[in-house]
mmCIF file of C-alpha atoms in Angstrom:
data_model
loop_
_atom_site.group_PDB
_atom_site.id
_atom_site.type_symbol
_atom_site.label_atom_id
_atom_site.label_comp_id
_atom_site.label_asym_id
_atom_site.label_seq_id
_atom_site.Cartn_x
_atom_site.Cartn_y
_atom_site.Cartn_z
ATOM 1 C CA UNK A 103 91.433 -10.609 263.438
ATOM 2 C CA UNK A 104 94.636 -9.675 265.218
ATOM 3 C CA UNK A 105 95.782 -6.132 264.574
ATOM 4 C CA UNK A 106 99.370 -5.949 263.415
ATOM 5 C CA UNK A 107 101.844 -3.406 264.770
ATOM 6 C CA UNK A 108 102.979 -2.522 261.238
ATOM 7 C CA UNK A 109 99.438 -1.482 260.264
ATOM 8 C CA UNK A 110 99.039 0.721 263.340
ATOM 9 C CA UNK A 111 102.481 2.272 262.756
ATOM 10 C CA UNK A 112 101.371 3.122 259.212
ATOM 11 C CA UNK A 113 98.291 4.828 260.676
ATOM 12 C CA UNK A 114 100.559 6.814 263.032
ATOM 13 C CA UNK A 115 102.761 7.908 260.128
ATOM 14 C CA UNK A 116 99.659 9.035 258.211
ATOM 15 C CA UNK A 117 98.380 10.981 261.237
ATOM 16 C CA UNK A 118 101.737 12.702 261.709
ATOM 17 C CA UNK A 119 101.718 13.608 258.019
ATOM 18 C CA UNK A 120 98.262 15.186 258.255
ATOM 19 C CA UNK A 121 99.272 17.281 261.250
ATOM 20 C CA UNK A 122 102.619 18.389 259.823
ATOM 21 C CA UNK A 123 101.047 19.299 256.458
ATOM 22 C CA UNK A 124 98.259 21.336 258.085
ATOM 23 C CA UNK A 125 98.690 25.088 257.555
ATOM 24 C CA UNK A 126 100.466 26.770 260.468
ATOM 25 C CA UNK A 127 97.823 29.494 260.463
ATOM 26 C CA UNK A 128 95.382 26.970 261.914
ATOM 27 C CA UNK A 129 97.219 27.004 265.263
ATOM 28 C CA UNK A 130 97.703 30.707 266.067
ATOM 29 C CA UNK A 131 97.539 30.105 269.828
ATOM 30 C CA UNK A 132 100.292 27.465 269.597
ATOM 31 C CA UNK A 133 103.066 28.904 267.410
ATOM 32 C CA UNK A 134 105.502 26.042 268.075
ATOM 33 C CA UNK A 135 102.984 23.235 267.587
ATOM 34 C CA UNK A 136 103.958 22.523 263.961
ATOM 35 C CA UNK A 137 107.673 22.410 264.784
ATOM 36 C CA UNK A 138 107.044 20.228 267.824
ATOM 37 C CA UNK A 139 104.998 17.783 265.747
ATOM 38 C CA UNK A 140 107.680 17.668 263.035
ATOM 39 C CA UNK A 141 110.226 16.814 265.750
ATOM 40 C CA UNK A 142 107.968 14.095 267.152
ATOM 41 C CA UNK A 143 107.385 12.732 263.644
ATOM 42 C CA UNK A 144 111.139 12.459 263.126
ATOM 43 C CA UNK A 145 111.587 10.719 266.481
ATOM 44 C CA UNK A 146 108.748 8.317 265.693
ATOM 45 C CA UNK A 147 110.182 7.497 262.258
ATOM 46 C CA UNK A 148 113.611 6.807 263.772
ATOM 47 C CA UNK A 149 112.052 4.564 266.422
ATOM 48 C CA UNK A 150 109.965 2.670 263.860
ATOM 49 C CA UNK A 151 112.941 2.254 261.552
ATOM 50 C CA UNK A 152 115.311 1.112 264.285
ATOM 51 C CA UNK A 153 113.091 -1.680 265.572
ATOM 52 C CA UNK A 154 111.295 -2.587 262.361
ATOM 53 C CA UNK A 155 107.883 -1.519 263.628
ATOM 54 C CA UNK A 156 106.739 -0.590 260.118
ATOM 55 C CA UNK A 157 108.021 -3.782 258.481
ATOM 56 C CA UNK A 158 106.375 -7.118 257.834
ATOM 57 C CA UNK A 159 108.010 -10.501 257.737
ATOM 58 C CA UNK A 160 110.960 -11.848 259.699
ATOM 59 C CA UNK A 161 112.522 -8.425 260.372
ATOM 60 C CA UNK A 162 109.318 -6.940 261.797
ATOM 61 C CA UNK A 163 108.525 -6.033 265.370
ATOM 62 C CA UNK A 164 105.409 -8.194 265.040
ATOM 63 C CA UNK A 165 107.598 -11.222 264.352
ATOM 64 C CA UNK A 166 110.031 -10.445 267.166
ATOM 65 C CA UNK A 167 107.184 -10.082 269.666
ATOM 66 C CA UNK A 168 105.330 -13.211 268.544
ATOM 67 C CA UNK A 169 106.038 -14.931 271.891
ATOM 68 C CA UNK A 170 105.462 -11.819 274.017
ATOM 69 C CA UNK A 171 101.775 -11.065 273.757
ATOM 70 C CA UNK A 172 101.795 -8.717 276.762
ATOM 71 C CA UNK A 173 104.510 -6.527 275.262
ATOM 72 C CA UNK A 174 102.821 -6.631 271.866
ATOM 73 C CA UNK A 175 99.534 -5.545 273.484
ATOM 74 C CA UNK A 176 101.341 -2.732 275.311
ATOM 75 C CA UNK A 177 102.964 -1.484 272.082
ATOM 76 C CA UNK A 178 99.606 -1.579 270.291
ATOM 77 C CA UNK A 179 97.947 0.267 273.172
ATOM 78 C CA UNK A 180 100.599 3.007 273.116
ATOM 79 C CA UNK A 181 100.334 3.363 269.345
ATOM 80 C CA UNK A 182 96.535 3.620 269.557
ATOM 81 C CA UNK A 183 96.864 6.298 272.267
ATOM 82 C CA UNK A 184 99.220 8.186 269.973
ATOM 83 C CA UNK A 185 96.770 7.954 267.070
ATOM 84 C CA UNK A 186 93.916 9.195 269.262
ATOM 85 C CA UNK A 187 95.956 12.218 270.377
ATOM 86 C CA UNK A 188 96.947 13.043 266.816
ATOM 87 C CA UNK A 189 93.354 12.717 265.603
ATOM 88 C CA UNK A 190 92.263 15.131 268.341
ATOM 89 C CA UNK A 191 94.968 17.588 267.279
ATOM 90 C CA UNK A 192 94.015 17.274 263.614
ATOM 91 C CA UNK A 193 90.327 17.831 264.409
ATOM 92 C CA UNK A 194 91.209 20.977 266.357
ATOM 93 C CA UNK A 195 93.484 22.231 263.568
ATOM 94 C CA UNK A 196 90.791 21.688 260.940
ATOM 95 C CA UNK A 197 88.094 23.347 263.062
ATOM 96 C CA UNK A 198 86.076 20.160 263.591
ATOM 97 C CA UNK A 199 86.498 20.413 267.381
ATOM 98 C CA UNK A 200 86.648 23.421 269.653
ATOM 99 C CA UNK A 201 89.654 23.144 271.989
ATOM 100 C CA UNK A 202 88.965 23.290 275.709
ATOM 101 C CA UNK A 203 91.091 26.419 276.051
ATOM 102 C CA UNK A 204 88.637 28.282 273.774
ATOM 103 C CA UNK A 205 85.579 26.982 275.632
ATOM 104 C CA UNK A 206 86.890 27.793 279.113
ATOM 105 C CA UNK A 207 88.682 31.059 278.298
ATOM 106 C CA UNK A 208 85.629 33.215 279.008
ATOM 107 C CA UNK A 209 84.406 31.213 281.993
ATOM 108 C CA UNK A 210 87.647 30.693 283.892
ATOM 109 C CA UNK A 211 89.070 33.689 285.730
ATOM 110 C CA UNK A 212 92.356 31.875 286.408
ATOM 111 C CA UNK A 213 92.903 31.003 282.739
ATOM 112 C CA UNK A 214 96.174 32.623 281.663
ATOM 113 C CA UNK A 215 96.057 31.627 277.978
ATOM 114 C CA UNK A 216 99.512 30.038 277.919
ATOM 115 C CA UNK A 217 98.278 26.472 278.155
ATOM 116 C CA UNK A 218 96.304 25.514 275.089
ATOM 117 C CA UNK A 219 94.841 22.157 274.170
ATOM 118 C CA UNK A 220 97.221 21.902 271.209
ATOM 119 C CA UNK A 221 100.199 22.547 273.496
ATOM 120 C CA UNK A 222 98.893 19.932 275.915
ATOM 121 C CA UNK A 223 98.389 17.411 273.097
ATOM 122 C CA UNK A 224 101.939 18.111 271.921
ATOM 123 C CA UNK A 225 103.256 17.345 275.413
ATOM 124 C CA UNK A 226 101.079 14.232 275.634
ATOM 125 C CA UNK A 227 102.349 12.950 272.276
ATOM 126 C CA UNK A 228 105.926 13.396 273.466
ATOM 127 C CA UNK A 229 105.086 11.573 276.705
ATOM 128 C CA UNK A 230 103.208 8.564 275.271
ATOM 129 C CA UNK A 231 104.806 5.547 276.871
ATOM 130 C CA UNK A 232 106.589 7.455 279.614
ATOM 131 C CA UNK A 233 103.612 7.757 281.946
ATOM 132 C CA UNK A 234 101.177 5.226 280.568
ATOM 133 C CA UNK A 235 98.480 3.431 282.521
ATOM 134 C CA UNK A 236 100.922 0.866 283.893
ATOM 135 C CA UNK A 237 103.088 3.514 285.545
ATOM 136 C CA UNK A 238 106.860 3.430 285.821
ATOM 137 C CA UNK A 239 107.018 -0.372 285.934
ATOM 138 C CA UNK A 240 105.659 -0.545 282.390
ATOM 139 C CA UNK A 241 107.991 1.980 280.781
ATOM 140 C CA UNK A 242 111.035 1.228 278.733
ATOM 141 C CA UNK A 243 113.104 3.588 280.859
ATOM 142 C CA UNK A 244 112.403 1.523 283.981
ATOM 143 C CA UNK A 245 114.392 -1.367 282.515
ATOM 144 C CA UNK A 246 117.556 0.684 282.024
ATOM 145 C CA UNK A 247 120.524 0.062 284.324
ATOM 146 C CA UNK A 248 120.951 2.747 286.997
ATOM 147 C CA UNK A 249 124.081 4.257 285.424
ATOM 148 C CA UNK A 250 122.147 4.939 282.207
ATOM 149 C CA UNK A 251 119.189 6.437 284.071
ATOM 150 C CA UNK A 252 121.502 9.029 285.650
ATOM 151 C CA UNK A 253 122.692 10.118 282.196
ATOM 152 C CA UNK A 254 119.099 10.314 280.975
ATOM 153 C CA UNK A 255 118.268 12.649 283.859
ATOM 154 C CA UNK A 256 121.119 14.965 282.912
ATOM 155 C CA UNK A 257 123.822 13.499 285.132
ATOM 156 C CA UNK A 258 127.357 12.951 283.975
ATOM 157 C CA UNK A 259 128.169 9.587 282.414
ATOM 158 C CA UNK A 260 130.182 7.295 284.624
ATOM 159 C CA UNK A 261 133.677 6.266 283.567
ATOM 160 C CA UNK A 262 133.902 2.780 282.081
ATOM 161 C CA UNK A 263 135.679 1.309 285.117
ATOM 162 C CA UNK A 264 132.846 2.511 287.400
ATOM 163 C CA UNK A 265 130.280 0.505 285.466
ATOM 164 C CA UNK A 266 130.025 -3.008 286.817
ATOM 165 C CA UNK A 267 129.967 -5.992 284.485
ATOM 166 C CA UNK A 268 126.422 -7.080 285.257
ATOM 167 C CA UNK A 269 126.393 -9.760 282.571
ATOM 168 C CA UNK A 270 129.459 -11.691 283.643
ATOM 169 C CA UNK A 271 129.917 -14.047 286.585
ATOM 170 C CA UNK A 272 133.648 -13.400 286.760
ATOM 171 C CA UNK A 273 133.390 -9.628 286.397
ATOM 172 C CA UNK A 274 135.816 -9.781 283.510
ATOM 173 C CA UNK A 275 135.060 -8.978 279.935
ATOM 174 C CA UNK A 276 134.114 -11.975 277.886
ATOM 175 C CA UNK A 277 135.684 -12.088 274.443
ATOM 176 C CA UNK A 278 135.358 -14.627 271.727
ATOM 177 C CA UNK A 279 138.140 -16.960 270.676
ATOM 178 C CA UNK A 280 138.368 -15.260 267.291
ATOM 179 C CA UNK A 281 138.918 -11.862 268.906
ATOM 180 C CA UNK A 282 141.618 -13.283 271.156
ATOM 181 C CA UNK A 283 143.420 -14.895 268.238
ATOM 182 C CA UNK A 284 143.313 -11.710 266.189
ATOM 183 C CA UNK A 285 145.091 -9.900 269.013
ATOM 184 C CA UNK A 286 147.879 -12.486 268.946
ATOM 185 C CA UNK A 287 148.402 -12.238 265.164
ATOM 186 C CA UNK A 288 147.729 -15.978 264.767
ATOM 187 C CA UNK A 289 145.037 -15.694 262.091
#
């Protein structure tokens, strides 16, 4: 049976809920972990809502990717990675797993205590999809036009006239007939 994106997104939402609802006293070595996870939960919910990842039917991401099996597989893989990370974090929070920073703390002379497994999981959850197995060629950011990548890296946005019209053969803006007529008060 083919796994649907909406079902995996629901699992992700459940995992985020478990982590966010966990008592903050369970992560004393990572005081910002709960806040970081709440931020990531909000970002995930916005993403899912914007593209219909949690929906079924004609407005769903599953439906829109029906002819793009590679992209659908990539989305499912990223979501499963996210679930695995959140399950690891939940197991650590609930005491079912001992984090590597607790195991190695006594054995490692160079261990400075600032980097905990929960902090690393938090960073990994934020980075899911940015540095996935496929590398930069597989990321969403790699498909952005160059002028948007500069803004994403903290550069200043380019003025409108500096942005080329990549979608037009003539280089001019293409408007519809209805828009042109409305400007001439002929409607």
